[in-house]
Structures are given as C-alpha cells and as structure tokens.
Tab-separated table of N, CA and C in Angstrom:
chain	number	residue	atom	x	y	z
A	1	UNK	N	16.475	-9.169	4.425
A	1	UNK	CA	15.360	-9.612	5.278
A	1	UNK	C	16.108	-9.577	6.887
A	2	UNK	N	17.438	-9.673	6.924
A	2	UNK	CA	17.801	-9.670	7.890
A	2	UNK	C	18.022	-8.051	8.556
A	3	UNK	N	18.158	-7.562	7.741
A	3	UNK	CA	18.991	-6.193	7.457
A	3	UNK	C	17.626	-5.915	8.087
A	4	UNK	N	16.537	-5.206	6.874
A	4	UNK	CA	15.163	-5.169	8.009
A	4	UNK	C	14.552	-5.169	9.285
A	5	UNK	N	14.355	-6.862	9.418
A	5	UNK	CA	14.175	-6.743	10.984
A	5	UNK	C	14.599	-6.127	11.599
A	6	UNK	N	16.458	-5.943	11.866
A	6	UNK	CA	17.464	-5.118	12.646
A	6	UNK	C	17.143	-4.150	13.191
A	7	UNK	N	16.753	-3.515	11.743
A	7	UNK	CA	16.268	-1.893	11.673
A	7	UNK	C	14.841	-1.915	12.575
A	8	UNK	N	14.047	-2.127	12.169
A	8	UNK	CA	12.321	-2.660	13.165
A	8	UNK	C	13.375	-2.241	14.111
A	9	UNK	N	13.980	-3.970	14.758
A	9	UNK	CA	13.550	-3.742	16.370
A	9	UNK	C	14.401	-2.842	16.798
A	10	UNK	N	15.015	-2.459	15.627
A	10	UNK	CA	16.176	-0.560	16.928
A	10	UNK	C	15.336	0.034	17.107
A	11	UNK	N	14.539	0.505	15.960
A	11	UNK	CA	14.177	1.979	15.854
A	11	UNK	C	12.903	0.857	17.222
A	12	UNK	N	11.855	0.072	17.318
A	12	UNK	CA	11.655	-0.062	18.877
A	12	UNK	C	12.157	-0.207	19.891
A	13	UNK	N	13.260	-0.394	20.181
A	13	UNK	CA	14.556	-0.577	21.279
A	13	UNK	C	14.560	0.431	21.528
A	14	UNK	N	14.674	1.599	20.633
A	14	UNK	CA	15.554	2.660	21.079
A	14	UNK	C	15.044	3.936	20.537
A	15	UNK	N	13.515	4.377	21.393
A	15	UNK	CA	13.165	5.888	20.908
A	15	UNK	C	14.235	6.560	20.924
A	16	UNK	N	13.950	7.623	19.871
A	16	UNK	CA	14.887	8.269	20.120
A	16	UNK	C	13.840	10.152	19.488
A	17	UNK	N	14.196	11.576	20.188
A	17	UNK	CA	13.590	12.034	19.726
A	17	UNK	C	13.828	12.421	18.534
A	18	UNK	N	13.089	12.752	17.482
A	18	UNK	CA	13.725	12.637	15.427
A	18	UNK	C	13.458	14.156	15.357
A	19	UNK	N	14.740	15.367	15.044
A	19	UNK	CA	14.102	16.604	14.488
A	19	UNK	C	13.483	16.696	13.612
A	20	UNK	N	12.613	17.085	13.947
A	20	UNK	CA	11.516	17.285	12.801
A	20	UNK	C	12.317	18.010	11.483
A	21	UNK	N	12.922	18.649	11.290
A	21	UNK	CA	13.617	19.187	9.735
A	21	UNK	C	14.506	18.260	8.781
A	22	UNK	N	15.430	16.540	9.887
A	22	UNK	CA	15.393	16.021	9.679
A	22	UNK	C	14.378	14.830	8.789
A	23	UNK	N	13.285	14.244	9.525
A	23	UNK	CA	11.822	14.331	8.920
A	23	UNK	C	10.678	15.079	8.284
A	24	UNK	N	11.255	16.373	7.615
A	24	UNK	CA	10.802	16.941	6.395
A	24	UNK	C	11.413	16.942	5.618
A	25	UNK	N	12.947	16.645	5.672
A	25	UNK	CA	14.494	16.728	4.428
A	25	UNK	C	14.197	15.659	4.149
A	26	UNK	N	13.567	13.747	4.890
A	26	UNK	CA	13.656	13.050	3.513
A	26	UNK	C	11.991	13.071	3.229
A	27	UNK	N	10.279	13.609	4.158
A	27	UNK	CA	9.743	13.025	2.959
A	27	UNK	C	10.170	13.618	1.698
A	28	UNK	N	10.161	15.068	2.018
A	28	UNK	CA	10.802	15.911	0.612
A	28	UNK	C	11.334	14.836	-0.311
A	29	UNK	N	11.521	14.167	0.042
A	29	UNK	CA	13.290	13.182	-0.796
A	29	UNK	C	11.723	12.069	-1.367
A	30	UNK	N	11.387	11.596	-0.384
A	30	UNK	CA	10.571	10.120	-0.050
A	30	UNK	C	9.229	10.443	-0.995
A	31	UNK	N	9.177	11.774	-1.230
A	31	UNK	CA	7.698	12.400	-1.547
A	31	UNK	C	7.345	12.406	-3.653
A	32	UNK	N	8.941	12.777	-3.361
A	32	UNK	CA	8.928	13.212	-5.222
A	32	UNK	C	7.870	12.137	-6.348
A	33	UNK	N	8.439	10.948	-5.549
A	33	UNK	CA	7.948	10.175	-6.496
A	33	UNK	C	7.441	9.321	-5.608
A	34	UNK	N	6.347	10.001	-4.973
A	34	UNK	CA	5.787	8.674	-3.805
A	34	UNK	C	4.163	9.007	-4.640
A	35	UNK	N	3.451	8.265	-4.347
A	35	UNK	CA	1.495	8.372	-5.051
A	35	UNK	C	1.148	7.648	-3.894
A	36	UNK	N	1.909	7.861	-2.854
A	36	UNK	CA	0.912	7.123	-1.347
A	36	UNK	C	0.865	8.374	-0.321
A	37	UNK	N	0.045	7.882	0.456
A	37	UNK	CA	-0.859	9.519	1.148
A	37	UNK	C	-0.058	9.766	1.939
A	38	UNK	N	0.572	10.833	2.229
A	38	UNK	CA	1.165	12.247	3.072
A	38	UNK	C	1.356	10.832	4.707
A	39	UNK	N	0.506	10.599	5.005
A	39	UNK	CA	1.205	10.141	6.250
A	39	UNK	C	1.820	8.922	6.694
A	40	UNK	N	1.504	8.247	5.330
A	40	UNK	CA	3.036	6.845	4.868
A	40	UNK	C	4.111	7.535	4.179
A	41	UNK	N	3.592	8.185	4.378
A	41	UNK	CA	5.180	9.339	4.100
A	41	UNK	C	5.705	9.712	4.887
A	42	UNK	N	5.016	10.527	5.958
A	42	UNK	CA	5.828	10.730	7.089
A	42	UNK	C	6.413	9.290	8.442
A	43	UNK	N	5.367	8.487	7.693
A	43	UNK	CA	6.129	7.686	8.410
A	43	UNK	C	7.163	7.377	8.138
A	44	UNK	N	6.844	6.604	6.604
A	44	UNK	CA	8.237	5.878	6.096
A	44	UNK	C	9.628	7.352	6.389
A	45	UNK	N	9.175	8.205	6.354
A	45	UNK	CA	10.893	9.283	6.355
A	45	UNK	C	11.633	9.419	7.824
A	46	UNK	N	10.112	8.863	9.101
A	46	UNK	CA	10.595	8.956	10.014
A	46	UNK	C	11.069	7.870	10.287
A	47	UNK	N	11.239	6.496	10.327
A	47	UNK	CA	12.161	5.585	9.945
A	47	UNK	C	13.343	5.321	9.650
A	48	UNK	N	13.367	5.797	8.594
A	48	UNK	CA	14.415	6.508	8.021
A	48	UNK	C	15.312	7.240	8.863
A	49	UNK	N	15.076	8.007	9.008
A	49	UNK	CA	16.173	9.637	9.847
A	49	UNK	C	16.030	8.859	10.929
A	50	UNK	N	14.974	7.803	11.360
A	50	UNK	CA	15.583	6.689	13.114
A	50	UNK	C	16.602	6.112	12.308
A	51	UNK	N	16.438	5.388	11.797
A	51	UNK	CA	17.501	4.378	11.434
A	51	UNK	C	19.081	4.989	11.115
A	52	UNK	N	19.060	5.830	10.185
A	52	UNK	CA	19.885	6.821	9.866
A	52	UNK	C	20.409	7.213	11.938
A	53	UNK	N	20.173	7.627	12.060
A	53	UNK	CA	20.593	8.045	13.420
A	53	UNK	C	21.024	7.469	14.198
A	54	UNK	N	20.612	6.382	14.234
A	54	UNK	CA	20.633	5.261	15.021
A	54	UNK	C	22.379	4.794	14.257
A	55	UNK	N	22.515	4.425	12.782
A	55	UNK	CA	23.491	3.788	12.164
A	55	UNK	C	24.472	4.964	12.415
A	56	UNK	N	24.410	6.524	12.791
A	56	UNK	CA	25.427	7.213	12.789
A	56	UNK	C	25.671	6.869	13.968
A	57	UNK	N	25.672	6.857	15.295
A	57	UNK	CA	25.395	7.235	16.408
A	57	UNK	C	26.992	5.449	17.036
A	58	UNK	N	26.453	4.206	15.855
A	58	UNK	CA	27.193	3.088	16.790
A	58	UNK	C	28.559	3.509	15.766
A	59	UNK	N	28.524	3.741	14.376
A	59	UNK	CA	29.586	3.767	13.861
A	59	UNK	C	30.422	4.844	14.327
A	60	UNK	N	30.159	6.274	15.308
A	60	UNK	CA	30.780	7.320	16.198
A	60	UNK	C	31.116	6.853	17.070
A	61	UNK	N	29.888	5.661	18.150
A	61	UNK	CA	30.531	5.146	19.076
A	61	UNK	C	32.173	3.981	19.192
A	62	UNK	N	31.746	3.277	17.842
A	62	UNK	CA	32.746	2.447	17.862
A	62	UNK	C	33.690	3.075	16.430
A	63	UNK	N	34.391	3.839	16.992
A	63	UNK	CA	35.358	5.426	15.797
A	63	UNK	C	35.045	4.426	14.409
A	64	UNK	N	34.156	4.247	13.443
A	64	UNK	CA	34.318	2.915	12.437
A	64	UNK	C	34.899	4.128	11.709
A	65	UNK	N	35.272	4.347	10.235
A	65	UNK	CA	36.131	5.272	9.199
A	65	UNK	C	34.892	4.582	7.799
A	66	UNK	N	35.276	5.200	7.038
A	66	UNK	CA	35.116	5.634	5.537
A	66	UNK	C	35.805	5.462	4.371
A	67	UNK	N	36.880	4.382	4.088
A	67	UNK	CA	38.128	5.179	3.300
A	67	UNK	C	37.847	5.606	1.750
A	68	UNK	N	38.394	6.123	1.338
A	68	UNK	CA	38.067	6.780	0.278
A	68	UNK	C	38.148	5.349	-1.105
A	69	UNK	N	38.895	4.293	-0.421
A	69	UNK	CA	39.267	3.165	-1.153
A	69	UNK	C	37.976	2.130	-1.280
A	70	UNK	N	37.134	2.044	0.107
A	70	UNK	CA	36.413	2.079	-0.110
A	70	UNK	C	35.172	2.468	-0.552
A	71	UNK	N	35.552	4.170	-0.367
A	71	UNK	CA	34.413	4.634	-1.965
A	71	UNK	C	34.168	4.421	-3.072
A	72	UNK	N	35.640	4.391	-3.653
A	72	UNK	CA	35.773	4.023	-4.599
A	72	UNK	C	35.834	2.738	-5.263
A	73	UNK	N	35.929	1.188	-3.938
A	73	UNK	CA	34.930	0.119	-4.630
A	73	UNK	C	33.321	0.521	-4.602
A	74	UNK	N	32.536	0.922	-3.714
A	74	UNK	CA	31.632	0.899	-3.757
A	74	UNK	C	30.745	1.762	-5.086
A	75	UNK	N	31.418	2.762	-5.576
A	75	UNK	CA	31.748	3.425	-6.484
A	75	UNK	C	31.355	2.153	-7.963
A	76	UNK	N	32.064	1.807	-7.966
A	76	UNK	CA	32.628	1.057	-8.976
A	76	UNK	C	31.532	-0.234	-9.438
A	77	UNK	N	30.758	-0.894	-7.591
A	77	UNK	CA	29.981	-1.765	-8.136
A	77	UNK	C	29.019	-1.053	-8.205
A	78	UNK	N	28.523	-0.344	-8.527
A	78	UNK	CA	27.080	0.659	-8.577
A	78	UNK	C	26.997	0.968	-9.961
A	79	UNK	N	27.460	0.797	-10.811
A	79	UNK	CA	27.740	0.600	-12.126
A	79	UNK	C	27.430	0.144	-12.708
A	80	UNK	N	27.212	-0.066	-14.327
A	80	UNK	CA	26.655	-0.539	-15.041
A	80	UNK	C	28.029	-1.594	-15.702
A	81	UNK	N	28.044	-2.567	-16.323
A	81	UNK	CA	29.319	-2.898	-16.842
A	81	UNK	C	30.314	-1.901	-17.853
A	82	UNK	N	29.230	-2.146	-18.649
A	82	UNK	CA	30.077	-0.835	-19.506
A	82	UNK	C	30.269	0.475	-19.562
A	83	UNK	N	29.583	1.025	-18.238
A	83	UNK	CA	30.292	2.401	-18.091
A	83	UNK	C	32.243	2.388	-17.853
A	84	UNK	N	32.073	3.873	-17.824
A	84	UNK	CA	33.973	3.967	-17.799
A	84	UNK	C	33.232	4.336	-16.361
A	85	UNK	N	34.403	3.152	-15.279
A	85	UNK	CA	34.797	3.325	-14.293
A	85	UNK	C	35.245	4.884	-13.767
A	86	UNK	N	36.640	5.504	-14.694
A	86	UNK	CA	36.785	6.845	-14.034
A	86	UNK	C	36.212	7.937	-14.261
A	87	UNK	N	35.115	8.098	-15.400
A	87	UNK	CA	34.591	8.668	-15.492
A	87	UNK	C	33.125	8.764	-14.282
A	88	UNK	N	32.516	7.720	-14.047
A	88	UNK	CA	31.606	7.815	-13.289
A	88	UNK	C	32.278	8.296	-11.762
A	89	UNK	N	33.585	7.528	-11.670
A	89	UNK	CA	33.481	8.281	-9.606
A	89	UNK	C	34.401	9.603	-9.827
A	90	UNK	N	34.926	10.664	-11.473
A	90	UNK	CA	34.799	12.158	-11.066
A	90	UNK	C	33.228	11.781	-11.146
A	91	UNK	N	31.956	11.454	-11.983
A	91	UNK	CA	30.735	12.165	-11.276
A	91	UNK	C	30.508	12.479	-9.814
A	92	UNK	N	31.107	11.634	-9.562
A	92	UNK	CA	30.474	11.377	-7.859
A	92	UNK	C	30.968	12.328	-7.018
A	93	UNK	N	32.362	12.262	-6.909
A	93	UNK	CA	33.474	13.545	-5.914
A	93	UNK	C	32.737	14.857	-6.586
A	94	UNK	N	31.861	14.724	-8.080
A	94	UNK	CA	31.674	16.351	-8.297
A	94	UNK	C	30.450	16.668	-7.274
A	95	UNK	N	29.927	15.524	-7.457
A	95	UNK	CA	28.338	15.823	-7.009
A	95	UNK	C	28.628	15.282	-5.250
A	96	UNK	N	28.498	16.074	-4.497
A	96	UNK	CA	28.500	15.733	-3.156
A	96	UNK	C	27.328	15.233	-2.368
A	97	UNK	N	26.293	15.516	-2.883
A	97	UNK	CA	24.940	14.284	-2.669
A	97	UNK	C	25.208	13.408	-2.549
A	98	UNK	N	25.869	13.007	-3.802
A	98	UNK	CA	25.268	11.148	-4.402
A	98	UNK	C	26.620	10.373	-3.134
A	99	UNK	N	27.774	11.524	-3.032
A	99	UNK	CA	28.546	10.570	-2.719
A	99	UNK	C	28.157	10.071	-1.188
A	100	UNK	N	27.714	10.990	-0.806
A	100	UNK	CA	27.136	11.404	0.962
A	100	UNK	C	26.265	9.659	0.590
A	101	UNK	N	26.101	9.545	0.116
A	101	UNK	CA	24.745	8.334	0.089
A	101	UNK	C	25.498	7.653	-0.373
A	102	UNK	N	26.327	7.439	-1.022
A	102	UNK	CA	27.600	6.042	-1.629
A	102	UNK	C	28.018	5.765	0.241
A	103	UNK	N	28.123	7.257	1.097
A	103	UNK	CA	29.502	6.889	2.375
A	103	UNK	C	28.357	6.564	2.999
A	104	UNK	N	27.026	6.742	2.649
A	104	UNK	CA	25.631	6.044	4.095
A	104	UNK	C	25.731	4.438	4.140
A	105	UNK	N	25.794	4.223	2.354
A	105	UNK	CA	25.329	3.407	2.631
A	105	UNK	C	26.835	2.109	2.991
A	106	UNK	N	27.463	2.893	2.601
A	106	UNK	CA	29.088	2.177	3.028
A	106	UNK	C	28.754	2.115	5.215
A	107	UNK	N	28.868	3.239	5.553
A	107	UNK	CA	28.365	3.048	7.347
A	107	UNK	C	27.207	2.350	6.874
A	108	UNK	N	25.881	2.483	6.587
A	108	UNK	CA	25.519	1.337	7.392
A	108	UNK	C	25.447	-0.255	6.687
A	109	UNK	N	26.029	-0.517	5.767
A	109	UNK	CA	27.185	-1.989	5.895
A	109	UNK	C	27.981	-2.049	6.844
A	110	UNK	N	28.860	-1.249	7.545
A	110	UNK	CA	29.232	-1.370	8.309
A	110	UNK	C	28.634	-2.265	9.714
A	111	UNK	N	28.091	-0.776	10.152
A	111	UNK	CA	27.029	-1.138	11.475
A	111	UNK	C	26.465	-2.344	11.341
A	112	UNK	N	25.724	-2.517	10.334
A	112	UNK	CA	24.868	-3.768	10.719
A	112	UNK	C	25.797	-5.218	10.346
A	113	UNK	N	27.330	-5.443	10.218
A	113	UNK	CA	27.988	-5.820	10.091
A	113	UNK	C	28.368	-6.091	11.262
A	114	UNK	N	29.130	-5.026	12.276
A	114	UNK	CA	29.349	-4.740	13.770
A	114	UNK	C	28.255	-5.149	14.310
A	115	UNK	N	26.365	-4.766	14.177
A	115	UNK	CA	25.053	-5.565	15.296
A	115	UNK	C	25.129	-6.766	15.070
A	116	UNK	N	25.627	-7.382	13.767
A	116	UNK	CA	25.275	-8.968	13.817
A	116	UNK	C	26.453	-9.596	14.223
A	117	UNK	N	27.750	-9.276	14.752
A	117	UNK	CA	29.116	-9.848	15.492
A	117	UNK	C	28.523	-9.761	16.287
A	118	UNK	N	28.393	-8.760	17.438
A	118	UNK	CA	27.680	-8.589	18.628
A	118	UNK	C	26.796	-9.072	18.456
A	119	UNK	N	25.724	-9.486	18.516
A	119	UNK	CA	24.717	-9.714	18.358
A	119	UNK	C	24.302	-10.726	19.333
A	120	UNK	N	24.005	-11.241	20.576
A	120	UNK	CA	23.724	-12.398	21.071
A	120	UNK	C	22.381	-12.883	21.351
A	121	UNK	N	22.219	-14.329	20.685
A	121	UNK	CA	21.739	-14.726	20.353
A	121	UNK	C	21.939	-16.265	21.500
A	122	UNK	N	20.222	-16.657	22.090
A	122	UNK	CA	19.956	-18.365	22.662
A	122	UNK	C	18.521	-19.084	21.492
A	123	UNK	N	19.599	-20.272	22.074
A	123	UNK	CA	18.449	-21.101	21.155
A	123	UNK	C	17.352	-22.068	21.740
A	124	UNK	N	15.471	-21.594	21.728
A	124	UNK	CA	14.713	-21.785	22.534
A	124	UNK	C	14.157	-22.544	21.644
A	125	UNK	N	13.269	-24.171	22.380
A	125	UNK	CA	12.738	-25.120	21.409
A	125	UNK	C	11.373	-25.013	21.459
A	126	UNK	N	11.224	-24.421	20.274
A	126	UNK	CA	9.369	-24.487	20.528
A	126	UNK	C	8.714	-25.395	19.131
A	127	UNK	N	7.448	-25.634	19.176
A	127	UNK	CA	6.744	-26.216	17.865
A	127	UNK	C	6.975	-25.015	16.743
A	128	UNK	N	6.450	-25.574	15.770
A	128	UNK	CA	6.509	-24.933	14.178
A	128	UNK	C	4.438	-23.631	15.080
A	129	UNK	N	4.206	-23.796	15.166
A	129	UNK	CA	3.039	-22.837	15.923
A	129	UNK	C	3.505	-21.730	16.775
A	130	UNK	N	3.974	-22.048	17.721
A	130	UNK	CA	4.506	-20.997	18.628
A	130	UNK	C	5.252	-20.868	18.001
A	131	UNK	N	6.191	-20.929	16.670
A	131	UNK	CA	7.012	-20.227	15.796
A	131	UNK	C	6.253	-18.928	15.074
A	132	UNK	N	5.347	-19.760	14.084
A	132	UNK	CA	4.474	-18.907	13.530
A	132	UNK	C	4.188	-17.959	14.848
A	133	UNK	N	3.482	-18.245	15.812
A	133	UNK	CA	2.751	-16.810	16.062
A	133	UNK	C	3.963	-16.249	16.770
A	134	UNK	N	5.196	-16.330	16.952
A	134	UNK	CA	6.167	-15.387	16.733
A	134	UNK	C	6.533	-13.954	16.146
A	135	UNK	N	5.842	-14.450	15.010
A	135	UNK	CA	5.829	-13.473	13.545
A	135	UNK	C	4.230	-12.396	14.350
A	136	UNK	N	3.561	-12.738	15.055
A	136	UNK	CA	2.685	-12.078	14.681
A	136	UNK	C	3.099	-10.863	16.498
A	137	UNK	N	3.894	-11.315	17.110
A	137	UNK	CA	4.604	-10.912	18.853
A	137	UNK	C	5.879	-9.448	18.139
A	138	UNK	N	6.085	-8.974	19.460
A	138	UNK	CA	6.555	-7.789	18.904
A	138	UNK	C	8.398	-8.521	19.751
A	139	UNK	N	9.083	-8.514	19.181
A	139	UNK	CA	10.243	-8.862	19.880
A	139	UNK	C	11.345	-8.753	20.855
A	140	UNK	N	11.449	-8.644	21.597
A	140	UNK	CA	12.224	-7.773	22.696
A	140	UNK	C	13.672	-8.855	23.154
A	141	UNK	N	14.379	-7.017	22.613
A	141	UNK	CA	15.865	-8.408	22.741
A	141	UNK	C	16.931	-6.978	22.810
A	142	UNK	N	17.577	-7.713	23.466
A	142	UNK	CA	18.553	-6.084	23.979
A	142	UNK	C	20.013	-6.662	23.381
A	143	UNK	N	19.928	-5.671	21.504
A	143	UNK	CA	20.751	-5.907	20.946
A	143	UNK	C	22.268	-5.107	21.493
A	144	UNK	N	22.210	-4.159	21.836
A	144	UNK	CA	23.179	-3.225	22.101
A	144	UNK	C	23.508	-3.117	23.661
A	145	UNK	N	24.807	-3.348	24.467
A	145	UNK	CA	24.903	-3.391	25.657
A	145	UNK	C	24.992	-2.239	26.043
A	146	UNK	N	25.137	-0.701	25.626
A	146	UNK	CA	25.086	0.475	25.945
A	146	UNK	C	23.873	1.550	25.164
A	147	UNK	N	23.682	2.206	25.983
A	147	UNK	CA	22.479	3.580	25.705
A	147	UNK	C	23.046	4.364	24.612
A	148	UNK	N	22.090	4.868	23.896
A	148	UNK	CA	22.368	6.140	22.720
A	148	UNK	C	22.782	7.318	23.656
C-alpha cells in the first residue's frame, strides 16, 4: 500500500513527458492478458512507464547499483521451494528479458527504501472525520528536494 501511494504521489507531483514508444511497448505487454478496454490499458501502461522513469532517475542520481549477489538472491527467493536453484539461476541468466525484470525489481526496492528513508513527515493533529476526508483530496508534499 505504501509503495502504491508513493508511486501515485510521485507520478502526480513529477510530470514527465512519456516516450510513446515505451508506453506502446508497455501496452503490448499489458494487453496480452488484458480483458479491459484499451483506454484503461493505456492508462496503466502510462502509469507504469512514468513510475519506471522515476525509479531509473533516482537510481542513477543516487549512484545505486545492483550486484550479482543481489540478483542471485532475488532469483532464489522468486522460485518454488522444491525447484533446483542452480537450474533456475542458469535459466534467468540465459533469458535477458527475464533477468531485466529481476534487476528492475531490485532497483525499485532500493529506490523505495531510499525515498522512505529520506521522506520528511509532519504530525498534524486532526479528527477522524478530517482524516477520512483526506483520502478524497490529493496529497501535496515535496518528497524529493531536487527535480529530475
């Protein structure tokens, strides 16, 4: 829930011109199993691309890295308990598109952790009614101190 809210807030707070080629690729990826109308697939694709661009920017800006050990751990934890881990690891390294997904998952984890560590929060006393009303209003906060 925190990750989804953070993603939504950053997408809303950091407008980016999205490369249509990336949105089209993401639409194709999402559309393979979709039963939703094309407009909702496009909206989901644009949200995914927007979030991915933010993740990559923060990852590069903060000079984060993904190590082979992290990749191996993520591959090991993504498999079934009875699966041969060495075969699974070899399969991932033989299929770059799947390896890229593992790498992105690690990048996203690192960036979300970094953002959560660097977020500034303020306690604001309020009634329960006011708290519920906040769910309906857009949140305005500045999570990053420097623009992309």
